mmCIF file of C-alpha atoms in Angstrom:
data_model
loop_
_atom_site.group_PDB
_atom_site.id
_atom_site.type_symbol
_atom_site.label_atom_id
_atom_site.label_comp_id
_atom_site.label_asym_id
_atom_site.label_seq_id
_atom_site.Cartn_x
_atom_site.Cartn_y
_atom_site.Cartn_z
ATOM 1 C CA UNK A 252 84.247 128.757 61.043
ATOM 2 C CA UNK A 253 86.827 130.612 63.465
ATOM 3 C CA UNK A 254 88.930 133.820 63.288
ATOM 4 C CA UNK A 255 91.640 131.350 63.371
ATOM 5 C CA UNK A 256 90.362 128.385 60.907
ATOM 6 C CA UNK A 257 88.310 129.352 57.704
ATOM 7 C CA UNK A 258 87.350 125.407 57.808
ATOM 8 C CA UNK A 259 83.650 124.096 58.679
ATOM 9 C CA UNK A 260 83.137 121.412 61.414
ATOM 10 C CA UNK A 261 82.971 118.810 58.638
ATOM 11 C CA UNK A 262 86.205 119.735 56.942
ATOM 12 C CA UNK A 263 88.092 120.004 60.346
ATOM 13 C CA UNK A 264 86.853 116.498 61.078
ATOM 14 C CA UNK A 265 87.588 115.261 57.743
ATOM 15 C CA UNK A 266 91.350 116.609 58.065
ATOM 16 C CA UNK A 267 91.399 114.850 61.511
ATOM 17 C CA UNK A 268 89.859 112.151 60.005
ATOM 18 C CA UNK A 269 92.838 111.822 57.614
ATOM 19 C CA UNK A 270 95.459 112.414 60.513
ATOM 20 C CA UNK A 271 94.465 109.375 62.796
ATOM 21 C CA UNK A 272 94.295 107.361 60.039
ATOM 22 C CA UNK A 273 98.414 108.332 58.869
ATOM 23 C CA UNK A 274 98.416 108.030 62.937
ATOM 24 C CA UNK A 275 99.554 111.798 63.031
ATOM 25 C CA UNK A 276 97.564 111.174 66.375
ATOM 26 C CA UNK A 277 98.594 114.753 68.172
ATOM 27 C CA UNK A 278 97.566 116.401 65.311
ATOM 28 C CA UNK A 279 93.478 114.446 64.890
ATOM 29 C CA UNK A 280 93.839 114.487 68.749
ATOM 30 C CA UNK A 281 93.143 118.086 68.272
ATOM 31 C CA UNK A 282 91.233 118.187 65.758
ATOM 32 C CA UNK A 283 88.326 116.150 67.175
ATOM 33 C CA UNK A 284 88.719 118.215 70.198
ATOM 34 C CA UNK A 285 88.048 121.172 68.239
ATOM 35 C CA UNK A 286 84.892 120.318 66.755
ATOM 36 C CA UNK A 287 83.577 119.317 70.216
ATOM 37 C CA UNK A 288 84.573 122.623 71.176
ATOM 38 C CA UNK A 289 82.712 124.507 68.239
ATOM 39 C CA UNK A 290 79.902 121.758 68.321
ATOM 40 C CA UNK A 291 79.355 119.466 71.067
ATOM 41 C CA UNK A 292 75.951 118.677 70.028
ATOM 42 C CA UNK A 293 76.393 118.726 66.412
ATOM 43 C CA UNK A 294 75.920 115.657 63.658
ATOM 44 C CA UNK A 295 79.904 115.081 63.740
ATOM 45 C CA UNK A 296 79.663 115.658 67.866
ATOM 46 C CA UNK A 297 79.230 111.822 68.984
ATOM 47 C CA UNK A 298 82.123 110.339 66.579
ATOM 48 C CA UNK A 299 84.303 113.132 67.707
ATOM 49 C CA UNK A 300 84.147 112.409 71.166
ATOM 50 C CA UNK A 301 84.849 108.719 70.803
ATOM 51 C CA UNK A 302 87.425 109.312 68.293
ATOM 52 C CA UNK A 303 89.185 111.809 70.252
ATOM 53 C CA UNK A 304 89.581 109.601 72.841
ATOM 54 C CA UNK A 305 91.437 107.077 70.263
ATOM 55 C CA UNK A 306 93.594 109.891 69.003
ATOM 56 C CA UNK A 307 94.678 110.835 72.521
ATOM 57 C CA UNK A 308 95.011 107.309 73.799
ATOM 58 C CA UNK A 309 97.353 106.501 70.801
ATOM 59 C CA UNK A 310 99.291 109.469 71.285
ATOM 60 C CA UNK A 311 99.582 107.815 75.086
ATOM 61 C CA UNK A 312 97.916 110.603 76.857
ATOM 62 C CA UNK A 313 96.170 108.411 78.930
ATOM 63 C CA UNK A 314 94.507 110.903 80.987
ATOM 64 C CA UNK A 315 92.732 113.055 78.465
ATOM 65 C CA UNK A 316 91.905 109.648 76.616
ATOM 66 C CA UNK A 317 89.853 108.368 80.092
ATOM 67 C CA UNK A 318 88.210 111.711 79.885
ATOM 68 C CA UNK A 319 86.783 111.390 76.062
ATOM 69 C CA UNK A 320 85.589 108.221 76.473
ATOM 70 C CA UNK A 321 83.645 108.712 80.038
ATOM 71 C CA UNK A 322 82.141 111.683 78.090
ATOM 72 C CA UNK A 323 81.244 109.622 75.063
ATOM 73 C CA UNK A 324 79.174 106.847 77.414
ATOM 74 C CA UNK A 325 77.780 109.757 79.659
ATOM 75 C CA UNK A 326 76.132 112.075 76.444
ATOM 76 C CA UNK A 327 75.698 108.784 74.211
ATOM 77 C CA UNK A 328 74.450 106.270 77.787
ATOM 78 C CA UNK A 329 72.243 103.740 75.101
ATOM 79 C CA UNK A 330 74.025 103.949 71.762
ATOM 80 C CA UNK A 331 76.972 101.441 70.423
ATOM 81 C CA UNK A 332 79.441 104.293 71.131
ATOM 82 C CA UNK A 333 78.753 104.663 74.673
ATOM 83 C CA UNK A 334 79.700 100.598 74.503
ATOM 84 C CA UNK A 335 83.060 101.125 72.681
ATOM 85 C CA UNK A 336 84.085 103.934 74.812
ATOM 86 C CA UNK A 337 83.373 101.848 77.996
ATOM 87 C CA UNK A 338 85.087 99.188 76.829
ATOM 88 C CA UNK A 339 88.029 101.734 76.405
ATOM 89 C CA UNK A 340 87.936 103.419 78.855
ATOM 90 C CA UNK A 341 88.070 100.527 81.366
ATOM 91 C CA UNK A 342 91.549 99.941 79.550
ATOM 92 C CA UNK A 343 92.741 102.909 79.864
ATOM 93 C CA UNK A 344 91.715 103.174 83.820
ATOM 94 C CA UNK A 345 93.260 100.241 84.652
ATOM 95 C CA UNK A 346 96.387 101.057 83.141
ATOM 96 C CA UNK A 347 96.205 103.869 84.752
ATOM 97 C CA UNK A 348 95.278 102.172 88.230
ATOM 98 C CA UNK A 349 92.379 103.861 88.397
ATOM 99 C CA UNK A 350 90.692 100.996 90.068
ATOM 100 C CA UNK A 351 87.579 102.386 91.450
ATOM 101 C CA UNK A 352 87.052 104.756 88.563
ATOM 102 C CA UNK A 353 87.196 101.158 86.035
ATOM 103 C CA UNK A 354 85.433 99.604 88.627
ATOM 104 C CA UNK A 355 82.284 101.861 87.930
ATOM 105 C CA UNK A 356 82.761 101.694 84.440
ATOM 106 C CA UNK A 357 82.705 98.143 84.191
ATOM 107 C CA UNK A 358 79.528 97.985 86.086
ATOM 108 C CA UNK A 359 77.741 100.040 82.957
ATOM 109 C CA UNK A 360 79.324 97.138 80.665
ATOM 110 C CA UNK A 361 78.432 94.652 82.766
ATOM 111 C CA UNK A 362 74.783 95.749 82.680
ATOM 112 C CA UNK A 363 75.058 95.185 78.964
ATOM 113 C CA UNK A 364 76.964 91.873 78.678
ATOM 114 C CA UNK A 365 74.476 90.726 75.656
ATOM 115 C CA UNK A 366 76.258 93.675 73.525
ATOM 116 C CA UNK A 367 79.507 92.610 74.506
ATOM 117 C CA UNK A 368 81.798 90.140 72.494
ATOM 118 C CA UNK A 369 83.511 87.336 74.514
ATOM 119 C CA UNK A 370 87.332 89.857 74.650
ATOM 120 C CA UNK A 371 85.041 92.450 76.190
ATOM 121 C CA UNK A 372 83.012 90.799 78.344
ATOM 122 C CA UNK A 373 86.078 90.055 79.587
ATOM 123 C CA UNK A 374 87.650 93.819 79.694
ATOM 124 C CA UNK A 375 84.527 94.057 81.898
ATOM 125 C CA UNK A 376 85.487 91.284 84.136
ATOM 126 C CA UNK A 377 89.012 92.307 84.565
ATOM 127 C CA UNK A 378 87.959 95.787 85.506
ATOM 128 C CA UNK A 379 85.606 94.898 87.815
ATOM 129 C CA UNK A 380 87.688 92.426 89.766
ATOM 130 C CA UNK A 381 90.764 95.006 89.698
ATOM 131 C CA UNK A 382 88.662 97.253 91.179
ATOM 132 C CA UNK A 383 87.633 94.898 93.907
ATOM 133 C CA UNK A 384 91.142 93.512 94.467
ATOM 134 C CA UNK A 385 92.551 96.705 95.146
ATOM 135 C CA UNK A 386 89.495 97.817 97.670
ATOM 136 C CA UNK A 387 88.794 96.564 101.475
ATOM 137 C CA UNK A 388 87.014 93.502 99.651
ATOM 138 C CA UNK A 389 89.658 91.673 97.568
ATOM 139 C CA UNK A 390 87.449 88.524 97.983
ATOM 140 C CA UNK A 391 84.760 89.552 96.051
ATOM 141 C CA UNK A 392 86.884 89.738 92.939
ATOM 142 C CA UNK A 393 86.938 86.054 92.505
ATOM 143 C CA UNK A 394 83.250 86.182 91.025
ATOM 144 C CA UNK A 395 84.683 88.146 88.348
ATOM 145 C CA UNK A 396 87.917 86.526 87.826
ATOM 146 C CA UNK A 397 86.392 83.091 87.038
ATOM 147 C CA UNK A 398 83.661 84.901 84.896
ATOM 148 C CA UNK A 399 86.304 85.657 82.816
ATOM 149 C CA UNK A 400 88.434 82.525 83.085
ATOM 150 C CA UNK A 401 84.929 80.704 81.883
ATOM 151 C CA UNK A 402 84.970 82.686 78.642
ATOM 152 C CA UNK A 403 88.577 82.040 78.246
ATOM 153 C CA UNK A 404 88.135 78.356 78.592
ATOM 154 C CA UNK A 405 84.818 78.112 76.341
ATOM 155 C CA UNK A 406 86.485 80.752 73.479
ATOM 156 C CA UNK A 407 90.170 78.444 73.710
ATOM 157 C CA UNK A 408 91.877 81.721 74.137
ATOM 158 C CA UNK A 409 94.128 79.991 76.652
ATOM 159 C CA UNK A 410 96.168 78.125 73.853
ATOM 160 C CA UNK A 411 100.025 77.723 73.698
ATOM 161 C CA UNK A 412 102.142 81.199 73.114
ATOM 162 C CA UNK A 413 101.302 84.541 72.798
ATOM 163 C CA UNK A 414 97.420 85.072 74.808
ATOM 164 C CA UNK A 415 95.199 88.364 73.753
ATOM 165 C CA UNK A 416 96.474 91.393 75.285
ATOM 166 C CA UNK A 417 93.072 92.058 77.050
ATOM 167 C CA UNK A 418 93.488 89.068 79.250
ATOM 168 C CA UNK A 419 96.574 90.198 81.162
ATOM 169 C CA UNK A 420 94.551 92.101 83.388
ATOM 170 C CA UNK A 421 92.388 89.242 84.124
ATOM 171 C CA UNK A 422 95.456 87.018 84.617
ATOM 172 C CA UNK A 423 96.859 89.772 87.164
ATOM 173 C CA UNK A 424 93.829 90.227 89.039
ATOM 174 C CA UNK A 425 94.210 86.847 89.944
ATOM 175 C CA UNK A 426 97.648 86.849 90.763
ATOM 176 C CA UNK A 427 97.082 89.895 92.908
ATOM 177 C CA UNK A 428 94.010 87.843 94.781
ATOM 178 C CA UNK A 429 96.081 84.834 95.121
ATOM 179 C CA UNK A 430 99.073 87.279 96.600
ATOM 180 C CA UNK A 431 97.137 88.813 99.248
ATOM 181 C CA UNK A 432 95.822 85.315 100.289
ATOM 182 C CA UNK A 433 98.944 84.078 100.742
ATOM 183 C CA UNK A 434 99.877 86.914 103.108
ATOM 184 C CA UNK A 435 97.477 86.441 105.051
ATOM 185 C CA UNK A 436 99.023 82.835 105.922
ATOM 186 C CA UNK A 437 101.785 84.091 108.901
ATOM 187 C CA UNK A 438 104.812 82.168 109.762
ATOM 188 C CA UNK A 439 105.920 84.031 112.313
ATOM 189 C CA UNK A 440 105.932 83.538 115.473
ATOM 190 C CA UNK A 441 105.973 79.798 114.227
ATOM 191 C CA UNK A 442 102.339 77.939 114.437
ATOM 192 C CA UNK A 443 102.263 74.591 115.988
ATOM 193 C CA UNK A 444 101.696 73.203 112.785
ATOM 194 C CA UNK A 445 104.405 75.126 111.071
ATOM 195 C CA UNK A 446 105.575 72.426 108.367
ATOM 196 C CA UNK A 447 101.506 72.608 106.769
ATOM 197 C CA UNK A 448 101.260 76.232 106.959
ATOM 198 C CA UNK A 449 104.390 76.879 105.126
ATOM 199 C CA UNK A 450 103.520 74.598 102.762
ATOM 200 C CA UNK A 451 100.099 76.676 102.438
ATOM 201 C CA UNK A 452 101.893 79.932 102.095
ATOM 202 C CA UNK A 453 104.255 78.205 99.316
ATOM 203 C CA UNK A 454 101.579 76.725 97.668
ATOM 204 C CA UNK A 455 99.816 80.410 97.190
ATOM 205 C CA UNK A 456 103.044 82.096 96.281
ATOM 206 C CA UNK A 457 103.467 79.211 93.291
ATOM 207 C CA UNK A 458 99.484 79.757 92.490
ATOM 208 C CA UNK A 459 100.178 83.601 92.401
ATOM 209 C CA UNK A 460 103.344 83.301 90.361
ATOM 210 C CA UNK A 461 101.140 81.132 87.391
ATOM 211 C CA UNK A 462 98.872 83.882 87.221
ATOM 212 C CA UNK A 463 101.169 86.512 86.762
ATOM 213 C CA UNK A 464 102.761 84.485 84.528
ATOM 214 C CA UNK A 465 100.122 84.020 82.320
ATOM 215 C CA UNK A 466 99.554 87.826 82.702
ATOM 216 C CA UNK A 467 102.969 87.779 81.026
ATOM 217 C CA UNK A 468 101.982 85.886 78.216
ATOM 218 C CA UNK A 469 99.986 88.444 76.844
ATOM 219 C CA UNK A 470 103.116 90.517 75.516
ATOM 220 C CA UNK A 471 101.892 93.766 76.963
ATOM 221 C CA UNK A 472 104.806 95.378 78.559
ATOM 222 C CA UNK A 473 102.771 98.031 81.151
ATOM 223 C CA UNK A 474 101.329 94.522 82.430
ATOM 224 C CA UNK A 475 103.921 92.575 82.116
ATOM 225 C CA UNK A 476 106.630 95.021 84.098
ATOM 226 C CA UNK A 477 103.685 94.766 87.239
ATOM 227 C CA UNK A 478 103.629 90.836 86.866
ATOM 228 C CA UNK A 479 107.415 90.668 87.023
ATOM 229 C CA UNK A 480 108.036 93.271 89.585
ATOM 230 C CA UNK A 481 104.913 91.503 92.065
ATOM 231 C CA UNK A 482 106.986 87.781 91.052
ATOM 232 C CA UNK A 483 109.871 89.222 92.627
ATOM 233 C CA UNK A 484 108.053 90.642 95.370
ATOM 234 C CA UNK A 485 106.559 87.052 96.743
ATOM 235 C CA UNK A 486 109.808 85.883 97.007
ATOM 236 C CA UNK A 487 111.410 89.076 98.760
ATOM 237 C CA UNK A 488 108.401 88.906 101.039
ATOM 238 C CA UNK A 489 108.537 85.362 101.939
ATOM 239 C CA UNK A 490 112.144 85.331 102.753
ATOM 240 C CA UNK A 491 110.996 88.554 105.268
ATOM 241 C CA UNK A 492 108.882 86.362 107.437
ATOM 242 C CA UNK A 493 110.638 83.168 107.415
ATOM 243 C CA UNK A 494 113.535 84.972 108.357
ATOM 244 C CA UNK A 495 111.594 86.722 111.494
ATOM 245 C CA UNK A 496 111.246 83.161 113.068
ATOM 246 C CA UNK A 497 113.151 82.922 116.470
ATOM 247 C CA UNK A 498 115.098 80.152 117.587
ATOM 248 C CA UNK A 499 113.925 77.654 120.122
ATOM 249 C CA UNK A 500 113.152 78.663 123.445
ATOM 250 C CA UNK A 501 115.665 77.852 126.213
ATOM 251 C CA UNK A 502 118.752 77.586 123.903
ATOM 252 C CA UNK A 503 122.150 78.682 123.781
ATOM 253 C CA UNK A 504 123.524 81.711 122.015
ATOM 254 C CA UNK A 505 125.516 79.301 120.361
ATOM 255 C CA UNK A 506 122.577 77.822 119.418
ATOM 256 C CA UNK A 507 120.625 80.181 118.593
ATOM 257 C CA UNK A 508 123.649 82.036 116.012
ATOM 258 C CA UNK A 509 123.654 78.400 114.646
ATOM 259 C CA UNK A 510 119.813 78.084 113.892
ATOM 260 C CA UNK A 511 119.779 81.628 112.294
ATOM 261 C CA UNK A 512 122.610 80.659 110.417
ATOM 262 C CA UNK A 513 120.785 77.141 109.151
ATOM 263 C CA UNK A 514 118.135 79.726 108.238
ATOM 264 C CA UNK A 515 119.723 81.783 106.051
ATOM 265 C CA UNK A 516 121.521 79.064 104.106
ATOM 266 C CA UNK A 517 118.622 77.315 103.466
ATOM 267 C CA UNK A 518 115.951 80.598 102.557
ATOM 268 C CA UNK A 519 118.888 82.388 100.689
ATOM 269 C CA UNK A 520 117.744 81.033 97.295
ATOM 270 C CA UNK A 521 114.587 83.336 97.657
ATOM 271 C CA UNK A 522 116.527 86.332 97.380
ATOM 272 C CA UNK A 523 118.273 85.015 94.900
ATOM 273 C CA UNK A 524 114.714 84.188 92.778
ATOM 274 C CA UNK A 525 113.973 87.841 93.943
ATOM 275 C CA UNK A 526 116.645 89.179 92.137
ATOM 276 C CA UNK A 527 116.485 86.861 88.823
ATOM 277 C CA UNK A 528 112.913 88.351 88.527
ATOM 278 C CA UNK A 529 113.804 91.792 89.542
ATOM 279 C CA UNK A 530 116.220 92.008 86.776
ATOM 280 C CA UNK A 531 114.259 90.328 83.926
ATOM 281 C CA UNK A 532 111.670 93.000 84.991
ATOM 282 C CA UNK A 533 113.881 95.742 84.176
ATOM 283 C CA UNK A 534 115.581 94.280 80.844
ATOM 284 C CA UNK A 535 112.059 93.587 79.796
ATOM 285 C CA UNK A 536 111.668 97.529 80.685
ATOM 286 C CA UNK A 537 114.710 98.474 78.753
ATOM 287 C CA UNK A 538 113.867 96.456 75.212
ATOM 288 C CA UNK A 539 110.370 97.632 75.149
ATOM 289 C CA UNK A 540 110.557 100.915 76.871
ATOM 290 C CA UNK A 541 108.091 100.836 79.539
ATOM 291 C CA UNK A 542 108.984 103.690 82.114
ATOM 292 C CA UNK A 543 106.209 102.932 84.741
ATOM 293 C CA UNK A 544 106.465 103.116 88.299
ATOM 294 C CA UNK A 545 106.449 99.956 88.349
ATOM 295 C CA UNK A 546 109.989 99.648 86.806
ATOM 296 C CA UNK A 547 110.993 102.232 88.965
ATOM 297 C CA UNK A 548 109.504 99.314 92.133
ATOM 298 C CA UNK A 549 111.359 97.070 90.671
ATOM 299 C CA UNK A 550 114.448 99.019 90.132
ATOM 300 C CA UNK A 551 114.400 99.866 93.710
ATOM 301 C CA UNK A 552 113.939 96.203 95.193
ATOM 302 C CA UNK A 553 116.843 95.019 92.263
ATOM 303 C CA UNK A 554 119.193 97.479 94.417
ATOM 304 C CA UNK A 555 117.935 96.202 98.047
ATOM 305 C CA UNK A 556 118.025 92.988 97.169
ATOM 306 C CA UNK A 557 121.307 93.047 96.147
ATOM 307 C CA UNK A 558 121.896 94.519 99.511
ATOM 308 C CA UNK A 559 120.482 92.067 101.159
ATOM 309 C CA UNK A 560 122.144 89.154 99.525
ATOM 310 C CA UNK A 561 125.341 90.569 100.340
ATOM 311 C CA UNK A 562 123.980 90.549 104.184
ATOM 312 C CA UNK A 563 123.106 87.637 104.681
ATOM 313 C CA UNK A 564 126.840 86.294 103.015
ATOM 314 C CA UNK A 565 128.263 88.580 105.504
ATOM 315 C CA UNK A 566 126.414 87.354 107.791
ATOM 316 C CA UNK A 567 127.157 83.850 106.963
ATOM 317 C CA UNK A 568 131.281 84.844 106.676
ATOM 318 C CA UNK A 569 130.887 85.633 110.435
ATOM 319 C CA UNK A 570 129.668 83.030 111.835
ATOM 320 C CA UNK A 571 131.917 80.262 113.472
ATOM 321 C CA UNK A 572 130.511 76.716 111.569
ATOM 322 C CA UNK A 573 131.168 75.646 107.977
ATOM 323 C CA UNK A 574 128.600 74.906 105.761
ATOM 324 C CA UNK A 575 127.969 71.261 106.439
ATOM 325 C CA UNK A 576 127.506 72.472 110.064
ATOM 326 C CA UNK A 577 124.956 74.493 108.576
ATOM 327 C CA UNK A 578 123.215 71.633 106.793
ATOM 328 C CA UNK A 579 124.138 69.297 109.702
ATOM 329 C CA UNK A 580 121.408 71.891 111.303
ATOM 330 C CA UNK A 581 119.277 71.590 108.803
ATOM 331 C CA UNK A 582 119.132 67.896 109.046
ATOM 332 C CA UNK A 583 118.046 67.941 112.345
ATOM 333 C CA UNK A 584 115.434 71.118 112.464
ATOM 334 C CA UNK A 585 113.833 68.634 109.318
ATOM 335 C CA UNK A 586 113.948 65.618 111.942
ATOM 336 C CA UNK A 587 112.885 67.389 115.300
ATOM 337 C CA UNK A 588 109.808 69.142 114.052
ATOM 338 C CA UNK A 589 107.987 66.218 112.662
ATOM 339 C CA UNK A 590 108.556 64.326 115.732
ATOM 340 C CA UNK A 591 106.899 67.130 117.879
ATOM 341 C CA UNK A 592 104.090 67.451 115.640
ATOM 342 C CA UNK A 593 103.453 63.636 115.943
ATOM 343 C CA UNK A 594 103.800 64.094 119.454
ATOM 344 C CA UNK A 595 101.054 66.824 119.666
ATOM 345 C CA UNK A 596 98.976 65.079 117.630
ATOM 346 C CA UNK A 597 98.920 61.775 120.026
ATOM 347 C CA UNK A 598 100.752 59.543 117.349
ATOM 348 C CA UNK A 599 103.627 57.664 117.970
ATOM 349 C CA UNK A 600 107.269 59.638 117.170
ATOM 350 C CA UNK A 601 108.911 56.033 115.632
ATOM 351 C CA UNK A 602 107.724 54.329 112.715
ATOM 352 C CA UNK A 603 104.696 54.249 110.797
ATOM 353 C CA UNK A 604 101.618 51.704 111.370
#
């Protein structure tokens, strides 16, 4: 009992009780707090502290939700609370990008996989490998990722339409690993063997965009606005570094404004993909609601993207050659640099034997 509240512990959690099941989650929210408050070691102590962190992570205050839970595993490390507030909490921490923070959670769960059903085992995956991914060791996360994508495959939970929310992060995790492996594959300045590198760096950006996809899948908007916005990214970011290449060496400036002009009429259609994505990102943000900085990312790459597809027209506009001399160019770039490649690799430039 309080000066302010004639009601025992046990009526106060009763009440709150009541309010997270009508999902008046602001009001249990502060109930539950309460009674940790009065009596954080009393019988209603441990389901208070898990269920506060429900009522505050339904009420979407993520923050204070993280909190509960960590407190639940640390007072409660070996009871089947401390494993439902792990496995919530490493939601919540990843949602909020709390990498490293999920990434130490999702050790503890890890450490109890035999508790775990096949969904969480796989919350504990995705956390781990998120937490990896976004650290100086993204490599390491691929342990992780196909632990998960072996429970997915023996559980069927890969089946056509709508996946289970909890694999999105999984899905993006690998996307994100498959992204930064494909930036590490450089086109410019242009390798010798330029035609098998970009098809390497293509390759990745098509393996990356199937995982986000399938990130997608899931329905989860938070998840789905990242997978979107990182889609549009690969493209933007491709386009970037092809567009860096120089013309050949000991060429004309006529030359030269008519190879950068092949260039942008042929890698043009990645901005363009940019955009598309871009803008589903956002309408995906507007019917569901999601306000993350993420939509805000992909808000501001919508606007320079637009920008930079109205360049490169101008661009275009300027220069003196129509667009079959354009493709004329392209033509012959697509003819010269097998021949050179044949050459440096000893074979014969004409025919095939």
């Amino acid at each position: 009992m309080t000066p302010t509240d004639a009601a025992s512990v046990e009526e106060i959690f009763q009440r709150a009780q009541a309010d997270l099941y009508a999902q008046r989650n602001a009001a249990a929210a502060k109930g539950f707090d309460r009674i940790v408050e009065l009596d954080p070691d009393g019988l209603r102590a441990k389901e208070s502290w898990l269920l506060a962190g429900v009522a505050h992570d339904r009420a979407g205050e993520l923050e204070d939700a993280a909190s509960r839970y960590l407190e639940t595993a640390r007072r409660y490390p070996n009871e089947q609370a401390s494993r439902d507030a792990l496995v919530a909490a490493v939601r919540v921490l990843t949602h909020l990008e709390r990498w490293e923070d999920a990434g130490k959670a999702a050790d503890v769960l890890l450490g109890r996989l035999s508790e775990l059903t096949p969904i969480e085992r796989i919350v504990a995956y995705a956390g781990k490998a998120l937490a990896l991914v976004f650290s100086d060791k993204p490599d390491a996360a691929l342990y992780f990722i196909e632990k998960g994508r072996d429970i997915i495959d023996e559980q069927r939970l890969d089946a056509a339409g709508t996946l289970p929310r909890d694999l999105a992060e999984l899905y993006f995790a690998l996307g994100e690993l498959r992204r930064i492996r494909g930036e590490r594959v450089h086109l410019a300045p242009p390798p010798s063997n330029f035609a098998e590198v970009l098809e390497q760096r293509c390759q990745l950006l098509l393996d990356a965009q199937s995982a986000y996809s399938d990130a997608m899948r899931a329905y989860d908007a938070h998840w789905s606005a990242m997978a979107g916005y990182r889609v549009g990214q690969l493209y933007q970011s491709l386009h970037d570094e092809l567009m860096k290449i120089p013309p050949p060496t000991s060429t004309t400036q006529a030359k030269a404004d008519l190879f950068a002009g092949a260039m942008r009429l042929r890698y043009s259609v990645l901005l363009q993909k940019g955009l598309t994505m871009m803008e589903h990102t956002l309408e995906l943000a507007e019917r569901t609601g999601e306000h993350s900085a993420w939509v805000e990312r992909a808000a501001q790459a919508k606007d320079a993207l637009d920008k930079d597809i109205q360049a490169e027209q101008t661009a275009l506009d300027r220069l003196p050659y129509s667009r079959s001399d354009l493709e004329k160019a392209l033509e012959d770039l697509a003819h010269k640099k097998p021949k050179k490649a044949d050459q440096r690799a000893g074979k014969p430039s004409g025919g095939t034997h």
